[in-house]
mmCIF file of C-alpha atoms and ligand atoms in Angstrom:
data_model
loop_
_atom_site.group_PDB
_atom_site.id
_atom_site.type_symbol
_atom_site.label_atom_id
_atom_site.label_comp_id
_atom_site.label_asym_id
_atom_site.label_seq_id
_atom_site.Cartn_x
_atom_site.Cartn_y
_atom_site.Cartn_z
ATOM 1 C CA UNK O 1 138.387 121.485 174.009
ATOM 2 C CA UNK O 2 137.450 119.417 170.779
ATOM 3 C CA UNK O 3 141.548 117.948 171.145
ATOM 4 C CA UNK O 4 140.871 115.111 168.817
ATOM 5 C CA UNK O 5 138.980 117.289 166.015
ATOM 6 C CA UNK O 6 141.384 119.961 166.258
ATOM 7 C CA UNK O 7 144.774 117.416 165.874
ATOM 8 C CA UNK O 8 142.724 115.571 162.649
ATOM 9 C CA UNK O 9 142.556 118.850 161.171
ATOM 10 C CA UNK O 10 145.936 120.161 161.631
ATOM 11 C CA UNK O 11 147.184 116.555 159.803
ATOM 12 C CA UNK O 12 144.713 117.486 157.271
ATOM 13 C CA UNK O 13 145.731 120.841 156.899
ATOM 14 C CA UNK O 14 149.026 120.314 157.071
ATOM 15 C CA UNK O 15 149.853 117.143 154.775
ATOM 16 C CA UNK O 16 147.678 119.622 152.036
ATOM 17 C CA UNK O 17 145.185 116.402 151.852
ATOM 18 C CA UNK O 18 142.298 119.455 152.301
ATOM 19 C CA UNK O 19 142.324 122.903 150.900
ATOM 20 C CA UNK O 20 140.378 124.289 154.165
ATOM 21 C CA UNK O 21 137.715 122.877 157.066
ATOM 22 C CA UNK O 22 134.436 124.277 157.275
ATOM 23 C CA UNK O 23 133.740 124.628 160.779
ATOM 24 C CA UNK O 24 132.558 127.112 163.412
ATOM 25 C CA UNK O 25 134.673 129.539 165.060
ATOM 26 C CA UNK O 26 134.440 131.189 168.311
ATOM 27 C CA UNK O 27 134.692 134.829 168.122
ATOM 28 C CA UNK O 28 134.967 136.670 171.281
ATOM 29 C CA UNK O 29 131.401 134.596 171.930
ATOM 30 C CA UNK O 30 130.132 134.796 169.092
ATOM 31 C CA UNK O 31 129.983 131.293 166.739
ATOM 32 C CA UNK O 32 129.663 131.564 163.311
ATOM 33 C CA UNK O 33 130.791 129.772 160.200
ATOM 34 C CA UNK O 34 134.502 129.748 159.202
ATOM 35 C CA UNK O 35 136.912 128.311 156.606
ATOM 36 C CA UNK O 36 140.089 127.407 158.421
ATOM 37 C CA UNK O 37 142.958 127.579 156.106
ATOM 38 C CA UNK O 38 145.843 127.168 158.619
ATOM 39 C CA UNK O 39 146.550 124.789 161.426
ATOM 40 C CA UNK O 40 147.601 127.758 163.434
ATOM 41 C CA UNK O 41 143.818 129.046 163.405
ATOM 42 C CA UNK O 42 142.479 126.432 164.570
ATOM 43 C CA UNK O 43 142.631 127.056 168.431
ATOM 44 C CA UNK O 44 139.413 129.002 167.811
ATOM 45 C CA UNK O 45 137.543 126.044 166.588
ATOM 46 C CA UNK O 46 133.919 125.467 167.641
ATOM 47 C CA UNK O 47 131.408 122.779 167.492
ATOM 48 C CA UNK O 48 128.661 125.030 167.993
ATOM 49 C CA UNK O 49 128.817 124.852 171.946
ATOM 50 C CA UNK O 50 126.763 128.359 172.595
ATOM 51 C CA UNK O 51 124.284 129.115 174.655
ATOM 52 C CA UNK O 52 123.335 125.118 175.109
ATOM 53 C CA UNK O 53 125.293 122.611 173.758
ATOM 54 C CA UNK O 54 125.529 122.520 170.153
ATOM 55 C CA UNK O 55 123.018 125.474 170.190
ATOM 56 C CA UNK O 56 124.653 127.512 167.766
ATOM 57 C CA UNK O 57 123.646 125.898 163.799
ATOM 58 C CA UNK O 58 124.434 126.999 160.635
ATOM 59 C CA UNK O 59 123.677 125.639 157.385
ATOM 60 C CA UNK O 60 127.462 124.267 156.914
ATOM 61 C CA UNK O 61 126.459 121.382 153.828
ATOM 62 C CA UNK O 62 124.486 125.125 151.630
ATOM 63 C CA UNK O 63 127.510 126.835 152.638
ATOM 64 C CA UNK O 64 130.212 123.853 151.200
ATOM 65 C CA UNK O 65 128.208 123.337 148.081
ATOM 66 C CA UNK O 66 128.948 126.632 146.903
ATOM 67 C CA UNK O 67 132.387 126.588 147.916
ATOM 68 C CA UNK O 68 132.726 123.050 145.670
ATOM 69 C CA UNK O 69 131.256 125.005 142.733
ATOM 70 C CA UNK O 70 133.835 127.364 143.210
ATOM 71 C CA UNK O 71 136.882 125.176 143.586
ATOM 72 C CA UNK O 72 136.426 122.297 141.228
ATOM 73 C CA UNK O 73 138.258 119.314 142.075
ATOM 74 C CA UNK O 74 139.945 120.446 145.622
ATOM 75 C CA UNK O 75 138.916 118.888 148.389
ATOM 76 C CA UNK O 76 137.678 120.287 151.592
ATOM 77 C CA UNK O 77 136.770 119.115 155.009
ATOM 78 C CA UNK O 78 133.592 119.519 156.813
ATOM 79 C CA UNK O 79 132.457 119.526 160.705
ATOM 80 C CA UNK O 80 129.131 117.530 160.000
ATOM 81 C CA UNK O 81 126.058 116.759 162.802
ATOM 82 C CA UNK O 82 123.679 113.787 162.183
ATOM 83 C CA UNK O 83 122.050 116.653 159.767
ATOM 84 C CA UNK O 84 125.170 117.835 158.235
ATOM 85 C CA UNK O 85 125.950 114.409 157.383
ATOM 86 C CA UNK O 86 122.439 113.917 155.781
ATOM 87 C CA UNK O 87 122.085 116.711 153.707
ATOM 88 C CA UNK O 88 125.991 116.094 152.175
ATOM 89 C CA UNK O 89 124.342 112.297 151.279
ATOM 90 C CA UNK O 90 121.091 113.639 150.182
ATOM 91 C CA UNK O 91 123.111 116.663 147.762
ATOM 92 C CA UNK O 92 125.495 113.644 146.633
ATOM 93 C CA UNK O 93 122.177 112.020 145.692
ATOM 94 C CA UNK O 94 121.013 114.619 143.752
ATOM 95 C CA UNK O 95 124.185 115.518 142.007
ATOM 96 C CA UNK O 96 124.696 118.468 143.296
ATOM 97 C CA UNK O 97 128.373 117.625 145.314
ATOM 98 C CA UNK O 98 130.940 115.191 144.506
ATOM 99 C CA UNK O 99 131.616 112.807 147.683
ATOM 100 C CA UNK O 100 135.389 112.599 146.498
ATOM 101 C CA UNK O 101 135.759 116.429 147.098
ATOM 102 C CA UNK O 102 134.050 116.144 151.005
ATOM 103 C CA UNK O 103 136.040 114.945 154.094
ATOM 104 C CA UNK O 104 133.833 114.880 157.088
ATOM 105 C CA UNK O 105 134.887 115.112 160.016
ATOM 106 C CA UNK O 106 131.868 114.234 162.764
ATOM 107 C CA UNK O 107 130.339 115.143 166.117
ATOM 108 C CA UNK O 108 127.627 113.291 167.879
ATOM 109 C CA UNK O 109 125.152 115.861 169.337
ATOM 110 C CA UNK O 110 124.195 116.015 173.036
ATOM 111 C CA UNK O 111 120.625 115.015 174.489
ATOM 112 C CA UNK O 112 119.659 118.464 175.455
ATOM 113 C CA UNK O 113 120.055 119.200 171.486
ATOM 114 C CA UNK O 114 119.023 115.860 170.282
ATOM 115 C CA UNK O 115 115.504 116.787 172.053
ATOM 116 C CA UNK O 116 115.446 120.661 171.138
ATOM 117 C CA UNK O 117 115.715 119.332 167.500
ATOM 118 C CA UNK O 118 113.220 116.469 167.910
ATOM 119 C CA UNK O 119 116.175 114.481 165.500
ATOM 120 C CA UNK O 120 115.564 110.948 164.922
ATOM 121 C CA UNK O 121 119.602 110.479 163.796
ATOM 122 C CA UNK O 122 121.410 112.927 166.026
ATOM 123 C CA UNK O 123 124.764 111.414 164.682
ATOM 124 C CA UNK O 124 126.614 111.104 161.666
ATOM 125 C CA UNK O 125 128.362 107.773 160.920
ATOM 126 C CA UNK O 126 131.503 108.140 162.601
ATOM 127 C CA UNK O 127 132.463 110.861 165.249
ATOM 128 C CA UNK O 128 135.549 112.214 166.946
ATOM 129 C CA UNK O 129 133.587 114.434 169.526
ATOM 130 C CA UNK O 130 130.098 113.506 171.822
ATOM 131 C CA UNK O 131 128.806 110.548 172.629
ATOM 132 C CA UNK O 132 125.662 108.661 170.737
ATOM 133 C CA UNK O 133 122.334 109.499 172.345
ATOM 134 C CA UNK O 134 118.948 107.847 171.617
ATOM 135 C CA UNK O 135 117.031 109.345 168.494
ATOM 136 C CA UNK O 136 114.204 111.605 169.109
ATOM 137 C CA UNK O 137 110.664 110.934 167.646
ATOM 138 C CA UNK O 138 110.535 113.208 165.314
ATOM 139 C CA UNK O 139 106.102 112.631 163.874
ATOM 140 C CA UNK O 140 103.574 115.280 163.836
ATOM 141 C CA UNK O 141 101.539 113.644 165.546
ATOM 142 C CA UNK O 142 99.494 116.206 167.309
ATOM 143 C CA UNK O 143 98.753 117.608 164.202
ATOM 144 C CA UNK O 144 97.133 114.421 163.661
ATOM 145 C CA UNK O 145 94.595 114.394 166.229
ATOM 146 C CA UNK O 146 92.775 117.079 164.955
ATOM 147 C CA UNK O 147 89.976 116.706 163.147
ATOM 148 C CA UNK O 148 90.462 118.634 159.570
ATOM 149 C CA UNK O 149 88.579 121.603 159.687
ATOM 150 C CA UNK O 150 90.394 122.133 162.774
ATOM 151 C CA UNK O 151 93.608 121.575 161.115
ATOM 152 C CA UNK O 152 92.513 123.902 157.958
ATOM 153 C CA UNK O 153 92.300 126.525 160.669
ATOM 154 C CA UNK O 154 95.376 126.286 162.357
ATOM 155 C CA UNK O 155 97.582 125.669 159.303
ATOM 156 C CA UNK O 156 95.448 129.027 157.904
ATOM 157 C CA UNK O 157 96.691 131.165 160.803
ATOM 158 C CA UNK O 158 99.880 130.025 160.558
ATOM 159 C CA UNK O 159 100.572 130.312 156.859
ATOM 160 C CA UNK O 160 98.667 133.706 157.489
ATOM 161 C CA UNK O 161 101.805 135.197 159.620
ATOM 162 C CA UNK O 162 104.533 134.513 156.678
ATOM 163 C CA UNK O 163 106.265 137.720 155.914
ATOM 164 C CA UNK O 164 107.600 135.948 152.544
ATOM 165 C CA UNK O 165 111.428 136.278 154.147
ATOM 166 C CA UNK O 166 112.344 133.485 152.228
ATOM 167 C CA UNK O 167 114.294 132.381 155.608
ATOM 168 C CA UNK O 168 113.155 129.115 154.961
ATOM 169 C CA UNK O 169 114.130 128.894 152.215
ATOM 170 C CA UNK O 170 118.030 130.409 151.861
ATOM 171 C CA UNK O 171 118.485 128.612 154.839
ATOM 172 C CA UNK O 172 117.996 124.907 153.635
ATOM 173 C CA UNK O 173 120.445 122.866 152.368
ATOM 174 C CA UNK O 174 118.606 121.099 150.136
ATOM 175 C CA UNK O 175 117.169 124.233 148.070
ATOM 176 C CA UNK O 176 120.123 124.399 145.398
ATOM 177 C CA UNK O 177 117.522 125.435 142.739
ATOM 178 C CA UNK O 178 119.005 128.055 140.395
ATOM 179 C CA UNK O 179 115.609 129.316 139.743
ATOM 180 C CA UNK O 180 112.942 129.019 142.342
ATOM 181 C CA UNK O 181 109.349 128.680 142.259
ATOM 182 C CA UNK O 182 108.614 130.567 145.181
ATOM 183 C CA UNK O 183 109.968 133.506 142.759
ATOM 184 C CA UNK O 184 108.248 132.982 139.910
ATOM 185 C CA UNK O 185 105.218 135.431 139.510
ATOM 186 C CA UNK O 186 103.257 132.529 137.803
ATOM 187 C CA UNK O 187 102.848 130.587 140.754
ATOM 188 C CA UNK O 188 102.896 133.372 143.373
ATOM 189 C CA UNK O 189 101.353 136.897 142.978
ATOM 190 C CA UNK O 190 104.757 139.527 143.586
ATOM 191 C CA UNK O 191 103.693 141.943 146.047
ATOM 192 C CA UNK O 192 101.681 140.217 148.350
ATOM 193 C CA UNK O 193 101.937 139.301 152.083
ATOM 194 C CA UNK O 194 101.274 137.088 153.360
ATOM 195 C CA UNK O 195 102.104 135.210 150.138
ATOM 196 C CA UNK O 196 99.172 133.274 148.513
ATOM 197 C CA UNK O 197 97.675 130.925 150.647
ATOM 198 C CA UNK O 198 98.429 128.219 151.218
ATOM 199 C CA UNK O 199 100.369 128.024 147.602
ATOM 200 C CA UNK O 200 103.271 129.571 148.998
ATOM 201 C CA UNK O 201 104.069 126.757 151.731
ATOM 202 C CA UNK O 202 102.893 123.536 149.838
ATOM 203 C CA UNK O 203 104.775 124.819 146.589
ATOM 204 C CA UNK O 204 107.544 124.428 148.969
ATOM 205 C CA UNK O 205 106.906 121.842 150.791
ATOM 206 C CA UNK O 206 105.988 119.493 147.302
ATOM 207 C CA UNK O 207 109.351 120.320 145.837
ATOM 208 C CA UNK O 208 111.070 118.901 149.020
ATOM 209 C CA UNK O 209 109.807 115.706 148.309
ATOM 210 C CA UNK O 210 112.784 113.391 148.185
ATOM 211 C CA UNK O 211 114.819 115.741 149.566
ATOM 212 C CA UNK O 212 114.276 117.539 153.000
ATOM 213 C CA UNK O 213 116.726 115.850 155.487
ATOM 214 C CA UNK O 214 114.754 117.153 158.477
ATOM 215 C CA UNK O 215 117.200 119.177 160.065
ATOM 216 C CA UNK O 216 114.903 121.593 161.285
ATOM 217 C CA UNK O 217 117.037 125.240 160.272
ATOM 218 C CA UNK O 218 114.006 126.387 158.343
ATOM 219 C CA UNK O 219 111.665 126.493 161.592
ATOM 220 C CA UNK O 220 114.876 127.934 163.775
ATOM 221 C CA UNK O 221 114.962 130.445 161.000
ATOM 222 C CA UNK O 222 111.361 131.624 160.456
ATOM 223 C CA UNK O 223 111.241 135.029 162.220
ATOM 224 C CA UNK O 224 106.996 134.057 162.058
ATOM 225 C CA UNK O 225 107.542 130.902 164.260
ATOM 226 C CA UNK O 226 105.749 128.668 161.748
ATOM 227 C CA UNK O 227 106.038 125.348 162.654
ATOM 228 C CA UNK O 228 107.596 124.282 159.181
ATOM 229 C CA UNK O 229 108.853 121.284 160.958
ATOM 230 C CA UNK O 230 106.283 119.558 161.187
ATOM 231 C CA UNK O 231 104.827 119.927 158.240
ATOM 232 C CA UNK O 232 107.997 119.025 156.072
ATOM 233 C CA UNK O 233 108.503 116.046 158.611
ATOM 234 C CA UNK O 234 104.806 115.255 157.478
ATOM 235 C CA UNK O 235 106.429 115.291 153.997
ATOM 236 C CA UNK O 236 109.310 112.622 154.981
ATOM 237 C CA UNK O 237 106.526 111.016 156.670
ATOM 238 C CA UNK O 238 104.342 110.634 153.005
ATOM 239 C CA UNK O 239 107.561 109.525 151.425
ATOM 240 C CA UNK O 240 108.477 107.058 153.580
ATOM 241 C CA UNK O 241 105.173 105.678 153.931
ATOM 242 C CA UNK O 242 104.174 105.642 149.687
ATOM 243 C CA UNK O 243 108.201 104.870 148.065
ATOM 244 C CA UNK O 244 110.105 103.730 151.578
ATOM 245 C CA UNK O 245 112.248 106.685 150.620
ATOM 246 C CA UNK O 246 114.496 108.422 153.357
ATOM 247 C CA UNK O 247 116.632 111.196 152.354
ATOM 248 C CA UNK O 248 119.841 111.647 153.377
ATOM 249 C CA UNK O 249 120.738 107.832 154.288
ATOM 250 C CA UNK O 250 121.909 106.477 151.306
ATOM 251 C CA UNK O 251 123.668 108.873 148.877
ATOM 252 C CA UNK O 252 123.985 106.141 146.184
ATOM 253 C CA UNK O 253 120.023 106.017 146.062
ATOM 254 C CA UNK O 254 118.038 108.572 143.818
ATOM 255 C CA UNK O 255 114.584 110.125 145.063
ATOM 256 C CA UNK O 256 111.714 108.374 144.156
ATOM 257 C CA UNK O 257 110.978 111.461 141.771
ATOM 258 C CA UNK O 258 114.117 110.631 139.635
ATOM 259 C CA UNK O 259 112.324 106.975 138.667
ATOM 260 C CA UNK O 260 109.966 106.823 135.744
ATOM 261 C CA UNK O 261 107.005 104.846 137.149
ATOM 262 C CA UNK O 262 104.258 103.772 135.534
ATOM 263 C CA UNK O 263 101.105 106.682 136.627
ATOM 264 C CA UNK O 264 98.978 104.188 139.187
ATOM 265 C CA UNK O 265 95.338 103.335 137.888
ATOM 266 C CA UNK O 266 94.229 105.966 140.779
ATOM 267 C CA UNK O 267 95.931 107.560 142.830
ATOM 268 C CA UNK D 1 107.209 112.216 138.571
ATOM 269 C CA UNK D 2 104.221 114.194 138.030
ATOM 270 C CA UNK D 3 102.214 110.894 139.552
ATOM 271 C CA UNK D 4 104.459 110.622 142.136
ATOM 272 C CA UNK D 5 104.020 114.379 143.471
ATOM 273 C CA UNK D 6 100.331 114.597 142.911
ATOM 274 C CA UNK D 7 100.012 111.337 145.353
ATOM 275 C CA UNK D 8 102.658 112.765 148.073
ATOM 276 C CA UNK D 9 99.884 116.123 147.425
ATOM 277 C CA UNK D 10 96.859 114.683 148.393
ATOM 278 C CA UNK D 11 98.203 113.168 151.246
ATOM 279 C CA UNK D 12 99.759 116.310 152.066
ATOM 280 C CA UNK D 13 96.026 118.272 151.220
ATOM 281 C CA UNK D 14 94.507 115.794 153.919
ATOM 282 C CA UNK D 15 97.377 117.034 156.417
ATOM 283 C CA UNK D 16 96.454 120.326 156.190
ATOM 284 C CA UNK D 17 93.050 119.918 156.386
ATOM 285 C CA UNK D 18 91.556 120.468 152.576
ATOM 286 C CA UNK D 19 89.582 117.288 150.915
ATOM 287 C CA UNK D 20 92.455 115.312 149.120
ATOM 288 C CA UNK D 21 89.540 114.693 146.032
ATOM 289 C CA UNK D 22 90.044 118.188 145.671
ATOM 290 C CA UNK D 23 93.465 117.365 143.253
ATOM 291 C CA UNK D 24 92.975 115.318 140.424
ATOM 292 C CA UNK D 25 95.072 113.997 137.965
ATOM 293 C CA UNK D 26 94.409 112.160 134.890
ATOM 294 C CA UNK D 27 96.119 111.730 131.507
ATOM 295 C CA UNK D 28 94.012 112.607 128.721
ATOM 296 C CA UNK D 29 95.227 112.883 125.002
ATOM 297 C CA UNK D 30 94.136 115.641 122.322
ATOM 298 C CA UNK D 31 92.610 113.003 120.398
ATOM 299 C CA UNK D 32 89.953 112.175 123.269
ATOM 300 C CA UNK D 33 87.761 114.728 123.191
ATOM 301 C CA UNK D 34 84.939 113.133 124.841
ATOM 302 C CA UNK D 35 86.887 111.397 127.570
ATOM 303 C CA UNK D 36 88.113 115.033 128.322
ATOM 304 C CA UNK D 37 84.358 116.462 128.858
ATOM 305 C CA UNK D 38 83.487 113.163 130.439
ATOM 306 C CA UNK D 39 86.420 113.685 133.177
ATOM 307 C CA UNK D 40 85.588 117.217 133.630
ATOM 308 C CA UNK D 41 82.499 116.828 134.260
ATOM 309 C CA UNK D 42 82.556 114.282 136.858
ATOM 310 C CA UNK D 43 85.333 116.363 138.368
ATOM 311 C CA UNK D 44 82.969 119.752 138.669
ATOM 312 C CA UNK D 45 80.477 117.234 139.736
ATOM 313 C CA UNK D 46 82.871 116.228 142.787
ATOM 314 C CA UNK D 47 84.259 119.750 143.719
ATOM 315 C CA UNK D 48 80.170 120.872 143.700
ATOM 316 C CA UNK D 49 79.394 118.385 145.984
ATOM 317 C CA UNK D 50 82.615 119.106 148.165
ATOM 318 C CA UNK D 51 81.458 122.847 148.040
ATOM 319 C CA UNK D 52 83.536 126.140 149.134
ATOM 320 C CA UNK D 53 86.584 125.791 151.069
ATOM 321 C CA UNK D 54 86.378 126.147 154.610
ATOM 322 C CA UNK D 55 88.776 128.624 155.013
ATOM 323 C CA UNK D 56 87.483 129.939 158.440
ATOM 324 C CA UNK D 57 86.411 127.221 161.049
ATOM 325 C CA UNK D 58 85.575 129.784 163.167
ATOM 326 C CA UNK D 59 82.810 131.412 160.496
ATOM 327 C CA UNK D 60 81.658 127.760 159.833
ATOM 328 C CA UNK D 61 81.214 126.994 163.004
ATOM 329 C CA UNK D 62 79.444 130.390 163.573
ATOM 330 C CA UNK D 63 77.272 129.944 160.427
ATOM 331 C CA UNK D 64 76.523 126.100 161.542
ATOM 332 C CA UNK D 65 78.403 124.077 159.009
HETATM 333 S S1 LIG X 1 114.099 120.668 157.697
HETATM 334 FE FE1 LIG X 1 113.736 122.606 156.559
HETATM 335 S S2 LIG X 1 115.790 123.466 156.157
HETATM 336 FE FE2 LIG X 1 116.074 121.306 156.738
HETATM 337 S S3 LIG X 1 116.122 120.172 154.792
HETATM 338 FE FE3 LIG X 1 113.985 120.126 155.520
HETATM 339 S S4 LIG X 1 113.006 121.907 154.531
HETATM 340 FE FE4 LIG X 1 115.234 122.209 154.360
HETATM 341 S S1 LIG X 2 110.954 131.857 156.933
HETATM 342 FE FE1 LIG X 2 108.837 131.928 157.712
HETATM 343 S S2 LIG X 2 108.134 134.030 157.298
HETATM 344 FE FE2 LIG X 2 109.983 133.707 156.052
HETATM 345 S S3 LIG X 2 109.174 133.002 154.063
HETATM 346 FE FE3 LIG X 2 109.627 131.156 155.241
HETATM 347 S S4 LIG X 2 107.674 130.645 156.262
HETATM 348 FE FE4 LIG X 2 107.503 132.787 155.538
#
């Protein structure tokens, strides 16, 4: 399986154009993340095929950055989804990866995960693996509907059930943040759970302005099912609307934070 | 930036269900001291006339708000 994926990285490998690819690996059944080194290893290779197709996700773009910081100026490949793809542009963006150092190598994820991730790009630009399925719609709408005390209430006893795991958090891609808010005692109370309401999650949430890519790991990760989905793609949602700002699409293109604007006459 | 974050805010304030009025940001400089009180007045004024957060729609349905 994954022939053409496995013979592009054995030429990479092998003509020493990459210092490793950052893939999965199939371990007796298992699938987790894994630096191939030699062409030899890579029979083991996996695209995340686990339970469902392409069930098995890991944050692979978090997990490069740090190997960049690490090895200045090598170069390394990368299996990258639709999301992969978009948090490498949107870390590019925010200077926190060199493009030059990244070879991607792509896969195009299948329908049944296309619709378990509600993606609205489940492909990256080019692919050597899966075929290109029609995006998902990917608005909270049926948050929407609700009138707003109801929504107070809901959000309430949802942001009520967060164990302050930081899942969310160590999980995303785009939290590269040496020092983190969510740590510091004078914006939330040390000690406390569920953290302060709802500080905690819009602390969060505001500071991924520009930058969440909407690939979903932070919800799959929250051992409190909190629908952090939606209300991060509520976030892209405000973005797009107010500075027609998508993250993650064009990694030559700064966040509409990084431009000095004039402050509006109300906003 | 700060404008920027403060507008994505409010919108994000309305999502969850609190008044977006409830956030307000305005630049004021140490040499207007009047235009200070003047601003935070009209914003106690607004947050007054808002009232407490309704934290529990079940209790404010149950008390009758
Ligand atoms: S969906 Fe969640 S994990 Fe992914 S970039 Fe957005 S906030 Fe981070
Ligand atoms: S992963 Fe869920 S429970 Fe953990 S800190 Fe984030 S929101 Fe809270």
């Amino acid at each position: 399986m994954y022939d053409a994926i496995k013979e592009r990285v054995k030429e990479l490998l092998d003509s020493g154009e990459i210092k490793g690819f950052l893939a999965l690996k199939n371990d007796n059944g298992n699938i987790k993340p894994h630096l191939y080194v030699s062409p030899v290893e890579t029979n083991q290779l996996s695209i995340g095929d686990g339970e469902t197709p392409g069930g098995a996700r890991y944050p692979l773009a978090k997990i490069l950055t740090i190997l960049l910081q690490n090895h200045s100026g090598e170069r390394f490949g990368i299996l990258v989804r639709g999301c992969d793809q978009r948090a490498l542009k949107a870390l590019a963006a925010w200077n926190q990866i060199s493009p030059e150092q990244v070879v991607p190598i792509g896969v195009a994820c299948p329908e049944e995960r296309a619709q378990a991730c509600a993606c609205a790009l489940p492909y990256p630009d080019e692919w050597l693996e899966g075929e290109q399925v029609e995006p998902k719609d990917p608005r909270p709408v049926e948050w929407e509907e609700k009138i707003p005390l109801e929504r107070l209430e809901v959000w309430r006893g949802e942001f009520e059930k967060c164990i302050k795991c930081y899942g969310c958090r160590n999980i995303c891609p785009m939290c590269f943040c040496k020092e983190c808010s969510l740590e510091s005692e004078d914006v939330i109370a040390k000690g406390e759970i569920p953290p302060d309401l709802p500080m905690f999650h819009l602390v969060r949430a505001v500071h991924m302005i520009g930058r969440c890519v909407d690939c979903g790991l932070c919800e799959e990760a929250c051992p409190a099912s909190i629908p952090l989905r939606a209300l991060y793609k509520k976030v892209n949602n405000i973005v797009e609307t107010r500075f027609q700002f998508r993250s993650g699409i064009d990694q030559t293109e700064q966040s509409p934070l990084h431009k000095i604007v004039e402050p509006p006459a109300a906003i | 930036m700060t404008s920027q974050r403060v507008a994505v805010l409010k919108d994000l304030l309305e999502f969850i269900g609190i008044e977006g009025e409830r956030l307000n940001l305005v630049w004021v400089s140490s040499a207007e001291g009047p235009r200070f009180a003047k601003e935070m007045t009209e914003f106690t004024e607004k947050i007054r006339a808002l009232g407490p957060l309704n934290w529990n729609y079940q209790r404010a349905v149950a008390v009758g708000i």
